């Protein structure tokens, strides 16, 4: 039996099926990004923009097909987007 996790990003109408490892990578990335924005008055807006960007890139990968996104695909998307830069020292990752 294979497990997949259905996620929505940034209010997009489409949902993405992620394998558990891909979901874990995405969750860690979003958690780190949110932590870096702690105290930023634009935090909610930045996180929403980040999720929309992730959703756009995942939609391009899946081509609208209902298929499972792998950890390797998520890793590539996250590398392309990069880390959230607040202009402050982020501390350890």
PDB file as gemmi writes it, atoms N, CA and C in Angstrom:
CRYST1    1.000    1.000    1.000  90.00  90.00  90.00 P 1                      
ATOM      1  N   UNK A   1       0.846  -1.173   0.000  1.00  0.00           N  
ATOM      2  CA  UNK A   1       0.000   0.000   0.000  1.00  0.00           C  
ATOM      3  C   UNK A   1       0.896   1.242   0.000  1.00  0.00           C  
ATOM      4  N   UNK A   2       0.576   2.194  -0.868  1.00  0.00           N  
ATOM      5  CA  UNK A   2       1.311   3.453  -0.947  1.00  0.00           C  
ATOM      6  C   UNK A   2       0.487   4.555  -0.307  1.00  0.00           C  
ATOM      7  N   UNK A   3       1.164   5.412   0.450  1.00  0.00           N  
ATOM      8  CA  UNK A   3       0.507   6.525   1.107  1.00  0.00           C  
ATOM      9  C   UNK A   3       0.843   7.802   0.360  1.00  0.00           C  
ATOM     10  N   UNK A   4      -0.153   8.653   0.116  1.00  0.00           N  
ATOM     11  CA  UNK A   4       0.060   9.983  -0.444  1.00  0.00           C  
ATOM     12  C   UNK A   4      -0.701  10.987   0.413  1.00  0.00           C  
ATOM     13  N   UNK A   5      -0.268  12.224   0.339  1.00  0.00           N  
ATOM     14  CA  UNK A   5      -0.880  13.294   1.125  1.00  0.00           C  
ATOM     15  C   UNK A   5      -1.335  14.375   0.152  1.00  0.00           C  
ATOM     16  N   UNK A   6      -2.585  14.766   0.267  1.00  0.00           N  
ATOM     17  CA  UNK A   6      -3.171  15.777  -0.602  1.00  0.00           C  
ATOM     18  C   UNK A   6      -3.023  17.139   0.070  1.00  0.00           C  
ATOM     19  N   UNK A   7      -2.395  18.102  -0.632  1.00  0.00           N  
ATOM     20  CA  UNK A   7      -2.178  19.432  -0.059  1.00  0.00           C  
ATOM     21  C   UNK A   7      -2.675  20.514  -1.005  1.00  0.00           C  
ATOM     22  N   UNK A   8      -3.066  21.616  -0.411  1.00  0.00           N  
ATOM     23  CA  UNK A   8      -3.407  22.821  -1.147  1.00  0.00           C  
ATOM     24  C   UNK A   8      -2.395  23.892  -0.794  1.00  0.00           C  
ATOM     25  N   UNK A   9      -2.080  24.745  -1.726  1.00  0.00           N  
ATOM     26  CA  UNK A   9      -1.072  25.784  -1.502  1.00  0.00           C  
ATOM     27  C   UNK A   9      -1.584  27.145  -1.950  1.00  0.00           C  
ATOM     28  N   UNK A  10      -1.510  28.109  -1.060  1.00  0.00           N  
ATOM     29  CA  UNK A  10      -1.785  29.495  -1.406  1.00  0.00           C  
ATOM     30  C   UNK A  10      -3.161  29.762  -1.967  1.00  0.00           C  
ATOM     31  N   UNK A  11      -4.153  28.999  -1.543  1.00  0.00           N  
ATOM     32  CA  UNK A  11      -5.505  29.233  -2.012  1.00  0.00           C  
ATOM     33  C   UNK A  11      -5.769  28.792  -3.439  1.00  0.00           C  
ATOM     34  N   UNK A  12      -4.840  28.066  -4.028  1.00  0.00           N  
ATOM     35  CA  UNK A  12      -5.043  27.571  -5.394  1.00  0.00           C  
ATOM     36  C   UNK A  12      -6.192  26.565  -5.395  1.00  0.00           C  
ATOM     37  N   UNK A  13      -6.972  26.531  -6.466  1.00  0.00           N  
ATOM     38  CA  UNK A  13      -8.082  25.577  -6.514  1.00  0.00           C  
ATOM     39  C   UNK A  13      -7.621  24.128  -6.676  1.00  0.00           C  
ATOM     40  N   UNK A  14      -6.456  23.940  -7.287  1.00  0.00           N  
ATOM     41  CA  UNK A  14      -5.963  22.578  -7.478  1.00  0.00           C  
ATOM     42  C   UNK A  14      -5.239  22.096  -6.229  1.00  0.00           C  
ATOM     43  N   UNK A  15      -5.205  20.797  -6.066  1.00  0.00           N  
ATOM     44  CA  UNK A  15      -4.516  20.157  -4.952  1.00  0.00           C  
ATOM     45  C   UNK A  15      -3.413  19.291  -5.526  1.00  0.00           C  
ATOM     46  N   UNK A  16      -2.403  19.027  -4.695  1.00  0.00           N  
ATOM     47  CA  UNK A  16      -1.263  18.241  -5.148  1.00  0.00           C  
ATOM     48  C   UNK A  16      -1.106  17.015  -4.271  1.00  0.00           C  
ATOM     49  N   UNK A  17      -0.849  15.883  -4.911  1.00  0.00           N  
ATOM     50  CA  UNK A  17      -0.584  14.638  -4.186  1.00  0.00           C  
ATOM     51  C   UNK A  17       0.921  14.523  -3.994  1.00  0.00           C  
ATOM     52  N   UNK A  18       1.336  14.436  -2.743  1.00  0.00           N  
ATOM     53  CA  UNK A  18       2.755  14.333  -2.414  1.00  0.00           C  
ATOM     54  C   UNK A  18       3.015  13.009  -1.723  1.00  0.00           C  
ATOM     55  N   UNK A  19       4.166  12.408  -2.043  1.00  0.00           N  
ATOM     56  CA  UNK A  19       4.546  11.235  -1.263  1.00  0.00           C  
ATOM     57  C   UNK A  19       4.977  11.746   0.121  1.00  0.00           C  
ATOM     58  N   UNK A  20       4.982  10.895   1.130  1.00  0.00           N  
ATOM     59  CA  UNK A  20       5.279  11.358   2.488  1.00  0.00           C  
ATOM     60  C   UNK A  20       6.610  12.092   2.635  1.00  0.00           C  
ATOM     61  N   UNK A  21       7.642  11.648   1.937  1.00  0.00           N  
ATOM     62  CA  UNK A  21       8.937  12.333   2.020  1.00  0.00           C  
ATOM     63  C   UNK A  21       8.857  13.733   1.415  1.00  0.00           C  
ATOM     64  N   UNK A  22       8.144  13.872   0.313  1.00  0.00           N  
ATOM     65  CA  UNK A  22       7.966  15.185  -0.315  1.00  0.00           C  
ATOM     66  C   UNK A  22       7.193  16.115   0.615  1.00  0.00           C  
ATOM     67  N   UNK A  23       6.153  15.585   1.246  1.00  0.00           N  
ATOM     68  CA  UNK A  23       5.376  16.384   2.186  1.00  0.00           C  
ATOM     69  C   UNK A  23       6.250  16.856   3.347  1.00  0.00           C  
ATOM     70  N   UNK A  24       7.046  15.963   3.888  1.00  0.00           N  
ATOM     71  CA  UNK A  24       7.924  16.321   5.007  1.00  0.00           C  
ATOM     72  C   UNK A  24       8.898  17.428   4.613  1.00  0.00           C  
ATOM     73  N   UNK A  25       9.482  17.330   3.418  1.00  0.00           N  
ATOM     74  CA  UNK A  25      10.407  18.368   2.943  1.00  0.00           C  
ATOM     75  C   UNK A  25       9.687  19.710   2.819  1.00  0.00           C  
ATOM     76  N   UNK A  26       8.502  19.688   2.221  1.00  0.00           N  
ATOM     77  CA  UNK A  26       7.739  20.913   2.027  1.00  0.00           C  
ATOM     78  C   UNK A  26       7.332  21.525   3.370  1.00  0.00           C  
ATOM     79  N   UNK A  27       6.901  20.701   4.283  1.00  0.00           N  
ATOM     80  CA  UNK A  27       6.495  21.188   5.601  1.00  0.00           C  
ATOM     81  C   UNK A  27       7.679  21.835   6.341  1.00  0.00           C  
ATOM     82  N   UNK A  28       8.832  21.191   6.301  1.00  0.00           N  
ATOM     83  CA  UNK A  28      10.022  21.755   6.952  1.00  0.00           C  
ATOM     84  C   UNK A  28      10.408  23.094   6.324  1.00  0.00           C  
ATOM     85  N   UNK A  29      10.349  23.163   5.011  1.00  0.00           N  
ATOM     86  CA  UNK A  29      10.681  24.401   4.301  1.00  0.00           C  
ATOM     87  C   UNK A  29       9.743  25.531   4.720  1.00  0.00           C  
ATOM     88  N   UNK A  30       8.444  25.252   4.732  1.00  0.00           N  
ATOM     89  CA  UNK A  30       7.482  26.286   5.099  1.00  0.00           C  
ATOM     90  C   UNK A  30       7.617  26.679   6.570  1.00  0.00           C  
ATOM     91  N   UNK A  31       7.887  25.717   7.427  1.00  0.00           N  
ATOM     92  CA  UNK A  31       8.102  26.023   8.846  1.00  0.00           C  
ATOM     93  C   UNK A  31       9.326  26.910   9.042  1.00  0.00           C  
ATOM     94  N   UNK A  32      10.428  26.584   8.356  1.00  0.00           N  
ATOM     95  CA  UNK A  32      11.649  27.403   8.449  1.00  0.00           C  
ATOM     96  C   UNK A  32      11.396  28.809   7.914  1.00  0.00           C  
ATOM     97  N   UNK A  33      10.675  28.886   6.802  1.00  0.00           N  
ATOM     98  CA  UNK A  33      10.376  30.189   6.205  1.00  0.00           C  
ATOM     99  C   UNK A  33       9.536  31.033   7.152  1.00  0.00           C  
ATOM    100  N   UNK A  34       8.543  30.429   7.752  1.00  0.00           N  
ATOM    101  CA  UNK A  34       7.686  31.144   8.692  1.00  0.00           C  
ATOM    102  C   UNK A  34       8.482  31.614   9.906  1.00  0.00           C  
ATOM    103  N   UNK A  35       9.377  30.766  10.385  1.00  0.00           N  
ATOM    104  CA  UNK A  35      10.205  31.130  11.541  1.00  0.00           C  
ATOM    105  C   UNK A  35      11.130  32.302  11.208  1.00  0.00           C  
ATOM    106  N   UNK A  36      11.664  32.325  10.008  1.00  0.00           N  
ATOM    107  CA  UNK A  36      12.548  33.425   9.597  1.00  0.00           C  
ATOM    108  C   UNK A  36      11.788  34.747   9.541  1.00  0.00           C  
ATOM    109  N   UNK A  37      10.498  34.673   9.303  1.00  0.00           N  
ATOM    110  CA  UNK A  37       9.681  35.876   9.188  1.00  0.00           C  
ATOM    111  C   UNK A  37       9.037  36.292  10.511  1.00  0.00           C  
ATOM    112  N   UNK A  38       9.388  35.595  11.575  1.00  0.00           N  
ATOM    113  CA  UNK A  38       8.832  35.906  12.893  1.00  0.00           C  
ATOM    114  C   UNK A  38       9.024  37.391  13.190  1.00  0.00           C  
ATOM    115  N   UNK A  39       7.964  38.057  13.564  1.00  0.00           N  
ATOM    116  CA  UNK A  39       8.037  39.475  13.884  1.00  0.00           C  
ATOM    117  C   UNK A  39       7.925  40.393  12.684  1.00  0.00           C  
ATOM    118  N   UNK A  40       7.903  39.863  11.478  1.00  0.00           N  
ATOM    119  CA  UNK A  40       7.780  40.677  10.272  1.00  0.00           C  
ATOM    120  C   UNK A  40       6.301  41.028  10.073  1.00  0.00           C  
ATOM    121  N   UNK A  41       5.959  42.296   9.932  1.00  0.00           N  
ATOM    122  CA  UNK A  41       4.553  42.668   9.769  1.00  0.00           C  
ATOM    123  C   UNK A  41       3.926  42.141   8.473  1.00  0.00           C  
ATOM    124  N   UNK A  42       4.752  41.786   7.513  1.00  0.00           N  
ATOM    125  CA  UNK A  42       4.254  41.272   6.235  1.00  0.00           C  
ATOM    126  C   UNK A  42       4.315  39.747   6.162  1.00  0.00           C  
ATOM    127  N   UNK A  43       4.493  39.108   7.291  1.00  0.00           N  
ATOM    128  CA  UNK A  43       4.675  37.649   7.336  1.00  0.00           C  
ATOM    129  C   UNK A  43       3.565  36.895   6.590  1.00  0.00           C  
ATOM    130  N   UNK A  44       2.309  37.183   6.869  1.00  0.00           N  
ATOM    131  CA  UNK A  44       1.200  36.462   6.242  1.00  0.00           C  
ATOM    132  C   UNK A  44       1.213  36.650   4.727  1.00  0.00           C  
ATOM    133  N   UNK A  45       1.474  37.869   4.287  1.00  0.00           N  
ATOM    134  CA  UNK A  45       1.508  38.147   2.853  1.00  0.00           C  
ATOM    135  C   UNK A  45       2.658  37.405   2.170  1.00  0.00           C  
ATOM    136  N   UNK A  46       3.829  37.441   2.792  1.00  0.00           N  
ATOM    137  CA  UNK A  46       5.002  36.766   2.225  1.00  0.00           C  
ATOM    138  C   UNK A  46       4.763  35.249   2.166  1.00  0.00           C  
ATOM    139  N   UNK A  47       4.221  34.688   3.236  1.00  0.00           N  
ATOM    140  CA  UNK A  47       3.958  33.243   3.247  1.00  0.00           C  
ATOM    141  C   UNK A  47       2.930  32.878   2.187  1.00  0.00           C  
ATOM    142  N   UNK A  48       1.898  33.706   2.010  1.00  0.00           N  
ATOM    143  CA  UNK A  48       0.909  33.459   0.961  1.00  0.00           C  
ATOM    144  C   UNK A  48       1.533  33.494  -0.425  1.00  0.00           C  
ATOM    145  N   UNK A  49       2.398  34.484  -0.656  1.00  0.00           N  
ATOM    146  CA  UNK A  49       3.100  34.583  -1.942  1.00  0.00           C  
ATOM    147  C   UNK A  49       3.995  33.372  -2.165  1.00  0.00           C  
ATOM    148  N   UNK A  50       4.666  32.949  -1.113  1.00  0.00           N  
ATOM    149  CA  UNK A  50       5.550  31.787  -1.211  1.00  0.00           C  
ATOM    150  C   UNK A  50       4.745  30.535  -1.557  1.00  0.00           C  
ATOM    151  N   UNK A  51       3.630  30.329  -0.888  1.00  0.00           N  
ATOM    152  CA  UNK A  51       2.788  29.164  -1.187  1.00  0.00           C  
ATOM    153  C   UNK A  51       2.250  29.218  -2.615  1.00  0.00           C  
ATOM    154  N   UNK A  52       1.840  30.401  -3.070  1.00  0.00           N  
ATOM    155  CA  UNK A  52       1.352  30.523  -4.453  1.00  0.00           C  
ATOM    156  C   UNK A  52       2.457  30.184  -5.448  1.00  0.00           C  
ATOM    157  N   UNK A  53       3.667  30.660  -5.180  1.00  0.00           N  
ATOM    158  CA  UNK A  53       4.798  30.354  -6.049  1.00  0.00           C  
ATOM    159  C   UNK A  53       5.083  28.857  -6.080  1.00  0.00           C  
ATOM    160  N   UNK A  54       5.064  28.230  -4.909  1.00  0.00           N  
ATOM    161  CA  UNK A  54       5.257  26.772  -4.846  1.00  0.00           C  
ATOM    162  C   UNK A  54       4.163  26.064  -5.637  1.00  0.00           C  
ATOM    163  N   UNK A  55       2.922  26.495  -5.468  1.00  0.00           N  
ATOM    164  CA  UNK A  55       1.809  25.894  -6.199  1.00  0.00           C  
ATOM    165  C   UNK A  55       1.953  26.049  -7.703  1.00  0.00           C  
ATOM    166  N   UNK A  56       2.396  27.223  -8.143  1.00  0.00           N  
ATOM    167  CA  UNK A  56       2.604  27.453  -9.579  1.00  0.00           C  
ATOM    168  C   UNK A  56       3.654  26.499 -10.134  1.00  0.00           C  
ATOM    169  N   UNK A  57       4.736  26.335  -9.398  1.00  0.00           N  
ATOM    170  CA  UNK A  57       5.815  25.455  -9.863  1.00  0.00           C  
ATOM    171  C   UNK A  57       5.382  23.989  -9.854  1.00  0.00           C  
ATOM    172  N   UNK A  58       4.618  23.582  -8.844  1.00  0.00           N  
ATOM    173  CA  UNK A  58       4.129  22.200  -8.802  1.00  0.00           C  
ATOM    174  C   UNK A  58       3.116  21.958  -9.916  1.00  0.00           C  
ATOM    175  N   UNK A  59       2.283  22.959 -10.209  1.00  0.00           N  
ATOM    176  CA  UNK A  59       1.321  22.817 -11.303  1.00  0.00           C  
ATOM    177  C   UNK A  59       2.050  22.642 -12.639  1.00  0.00           C  
ATOM    178  N   UNK A  60       3.151  23.359 -12.806  1.00  0.00           N  
ATOM    179  CA  UNK A  60       3.933  23.217 -14.041  1.00  0.00           C  
ATOM    180  C   UNK A  60       4.545  21.824 -14.142  1.00  0.00           C  
ATOM    181  N   UNK A  61       4.966  21.272 -13.010  1.00  0.00           N  
ATOM    182  CA  UNK A  61       5.558  19.930 -13.014  1.00  0.00           C  
ATOM    183  C   UNK A  61       4.515  18.866 -13.336  1.00  0.00           C  
ATOM    184  N   UNK A  62       3.351  18.982 -12.697  1.00  0.00           N  
ATOM    185  CA  UNK A  62       2.327  17.942 -12.880  1.00  0.00           C  
ATOM    186  C   UNK A  62       1.530  18.131 -14.154  1.00  0.00           C  
ATOM    187  N   UNK A  63       1.546  19.333 -14.703  1.00  0.00           N  
ATOM    188  CA  UNK A  63       0.795  19.586 -15.924  1.00  0.00           C  
ATOM    189  C   UNK A  63      -0.705  19.391 -15.747  1.00  0.00           C  
ATOM    190  N   UNK A  64      -1.180  19.564 -14.538  1.00  0.00           N  
ATOM    191  CA  UNK A  64      -2.608  19.404 -14.271  1.00  0.00           C  
ATOM    192  C   UNK A  64      -3.038  17.963 -14.071  1.00  0.00           C  
ATOM    193  N   UNK A  65      -2.112  17.040 -14.236  1.00  0.00           N  
ATOM    194  CA  UNK A  65      -2.439  15.623 -14.056  1.00  0.00           C  
ATOM    195  C   UNK A  65      -2.493  15.289 -12.568  1.00  0.00           C  
ATOM    196  N   UNK A  66      -3.350  14.356 -12.216  1.00  0.00           N  
ATOM    197  CA  UNK A  66      -3.454  13.903 -10.833  1.00  0.00           C  
ATOM    198  C   UNK A  66      -2.418  12.801 -10.634  1.00  0.00           C  
ATOM    199  N   UNK A  67      -1.226  13.231 -10.257  1.00  0.00           N  
ATOM    200  CA  UNK A  67      -0.146  12.275 -10.049  1.00  0.00           C  
ATOM    201  C   UNK A  67       0.616  12.646  -8.800  1.00  0.00           C  
ATOM    202  N   UNK A  68       1.409  11.728  -8.299  1.00  0.00           N  
ATOM    203  CA  UNK A  68       2.152  11.931  -7.063  1.00  0.00           C  
ATOM    204  C   UNK A  68       3.438  12.705  -7.341  1.00  0.00           C  
ATOM    205  N   UNK A  69       3.646  13.756  -6.560  1.00  0.00           N  
ATOM    206  CA  UNK A  69       4.881  14.545  -6.626  1.00  0.00           C  
ATOM    207  C   UNK A  69       5.889  13.886  -5.697  1.00  0.00           C  
ATOM    208  N   UNK A  70       7.079  13.655  -6.206  1.00  0.00           N  
ATOM    209  CA  UNK A  70       8.109  12.953  -5.448  1.00  0.00           C  
ATOM    210  C   UNK A  70       8.974  13.914  -4.636  1.00  0.00           C  
ATOM    211  N   UNK A  71       9.725  13.352  -3.716  1.00  0.00           N  
ATOM    212  CA  UNK A  71      10.649  14.133  -2.902  1.00  0.00           C  
ATOM    213  C   UNK A  71      11.703  14.812  -3.787  1.00  0.00           C  
ATOM    214  N   UNK A  72      12.164  14.133  -4.819  1.00  0.00           N  
ATOM    215  CA  UNK A  72      13.162  14.723  -5.713  1.00  0.00           C  
ATOM    216  C   UNK A  72      12.588  15.941  -6.445  1.00  0.00           C  
ATOM    217  N   UNK A  73      11.323  15.867  -6.836  1.00  0.00           N  
ATOM    218  CA  UNK A  73      10.694  17.008  -7.515  1.00  0.00           C  
ATOM    219  C   UNK A  73      10.525  18.189  -6.556  1.00  0.00           C  
ATOM    220  N   UNK A  74      10.106  17.908  -5.324  1.00  0.00           N  
ATOM    221  CA  UNK A  74       9.967  18.966  -4.325  1.00  0.00           C  
ATOM    222  C   UNK A  74      11.324  19.604  -4.044  1.00  0.00           C  
ATOM    223  N   UNK A  75      12.341  18.776  -3.916  1.00  0.00           N  
ATOM    224  CA  UNK A  75      13.687  19.291  -3.660  1.00  0.00           C  
ATOM    225  C   UNK A  75      14.108  20.265  -4.759  1.00  0.00           C  
ATOM    226  N   UNK A  76      13.843  19.912  -6.010  1.00  0.00           N  
ATOM    227  CA  UNK A  76      14.189  20.794  -7.127  1.00  0.00           C  
ATOM    228  C   UNK A  76      13.441  22.115  -7.074  1.00  0.00           C  
ATOM    229  N   UNK A  77      12.157  22.062  -6.743  1.00  0.00           N  
ATOM    230  CA  UNK A  77      11.355  23.282  -6.634  1.00  0.00           C  
ATOM    231  C   UNK A  77      11.874  24.161  -5.507  1.00  0.00           C  
ATOM    232  N   UNK A  78      12.166  23.551  -4.363  1.00  0.00           N  
ATOM    233  CA  UNK A  78      12.643  24.322  -3.214  1.00  0.00           C  
ATOM    234  C   UNK A  78      14.005  24.943  -3.482  1.00  0.00           C  
ATOM    235  N   UNK A  79      14.861  24.241  -4.198  1.00  0.00           N  
ATOM    236  CA  UNK A  79      16.164  24.796  -4.561  1.00  0.00           C  
ATOM    237  C   UNK A  79      15.996  25.977  -5.508  1.00  0.00           C  
ATOM    238  N   UNK A  80      15.040  25.852  -6.424  1.00  0.00           N  
ATOM    239  CA  UNK A  80      14.786  26.929  -7.380  1.00  0.00           C  
ATOM    240  C   UNK A  80      14.274  28.187  -6.675  1.00  0.00           C  
ATOM    241  N   UNK A  81      13.399  28.016  -5.717  1.00  0.00           N  
ATOM    242  CA  UNK A  81      12.834  29.156  -4.992  1.00  0.00           C  
ATOM    243  C   UNK A  81      13.851  29.729  -4.011  1.00  0.00           C  
ATOM    244  N   UNK A  82      14.589  28.875  -3.350  1.00  0.00           N  
ATOM    245  CA  UNK A  82      15.591  29.330  -2.378  1.00  0.00           C  
ATOM    246  C   UNK A  82      14.977  29.626  -1.026  1.00  0.00           C  
ATOM    247  N   UNK A  83      15.804  30.108  -0.119  1.00  0.00           N  
ATOM    248  CA  UNK A  83      15.340  30.408   1.229  1.00  0.00           C  
ATOM    249  C   UNK A  83      14.770  31.815   1.299  1.00  0.00           C  
ATOM    250  N   UNK A  84      13.940  32.030   2.276  1.00  0.00           N  
ATOM    251  CA  UNK A  84      13.374  33.354   2.510  1.00  0.00           C  
ATOM    252  C   UNK A  84      14.483  34.237   3.067  1.00  0.00           C  
ATOM    253  N   UNK A  85      14.714  35.379   2.414  1.00  0.00           N  
ATOM    254  CA  UNK A  85      15.751  36.301   2.848  1.00  0.00           C  
ATOM    255  C   UNK A  85      15.095  37.516   3.487  1.00  0.00           C  
ATOM    256  N   UNK A  86      15.297  37.672   4.771  1.00  0.00           N  
ATOM    257  CA  UNK A  86      14.707  38.788   5.509  1.00  0.00           C  
ATOM    258  C   UNK A  86      15.669  39.951   5.660  1.00  0.00           C  
ATOM    259  N   UNK A  87      16.918  39.745   5.264  1.00  0.00           N  
ATOM    260  CA  UNK A  87      17.926  40.773   5.456  1.00  0.00           C  
ATOM    261  C   UNK A  87      18.514  40.757   6.860  1.00  0.00           C  
ATOM    262  N   UNK A  88      18.013  39.830   7.694  1.00  0.00           N  
ATOM    263  CA  UNK A  88      18.530  39.680   9.050  1.00  0.00           C  
ATOM    264  C   UNK A  88      19.282  38.365   9.119  1.00  0.00           C  
ATOM    265  N   UNK A  89      20.084  38.223  10.167  1.00  0.00           N  
ATOM    266  CA  UNK A  89      20.787  36.973  10.410  1.00  0.00           C  
ATOM    267  C   UNK A  89      19.765  35.908  10.787  1.00  0.00           C  
ATOM    268  N   UNK A  90      19.603  34.844   9.976  1.00  0.00           N  
ATOM    269  CA  UNK A  90      18.570  33.859  10.230  1.00  0.00           C  
ATOM    270  C   UNK A  90      18.907  32.883  11.348  1.00  0.00           C  
ATOM    271  N   UNK A  91      20.138  32.844  11.775  1.00  0.00           N  
ATOM    272  CA  UNK A  91      20.530  31.839  12.763  1.00  0.00           C  
ATOM    273  C   UNK A  91      20.687  30.496  12.085  1.00  0.00           C  
ATOM    274  N   UNK A  92      20.834  29.440  12.863  1.00  0.00           N  
ATOM    275  CA  UNK A  92      21.029  28.109  12.265  1.00  0.00           C  
ATOM    276  C   UNK A  92      19.763  27.597  11.608  1.00  0.00           C  
ATOM    277  N   UNK A  93      19.936  26.833  10.529  1.00  0.00           N  
ATOM    278  CA  UNK A  93      18.793  26.223   9.823  1.00  0.00           C  
ATOM    279  C   UNK A  93      18.366  24.969  10.476  1.00  0.00           C  
TER     280      UNK A  93                                                      
END                                                                             
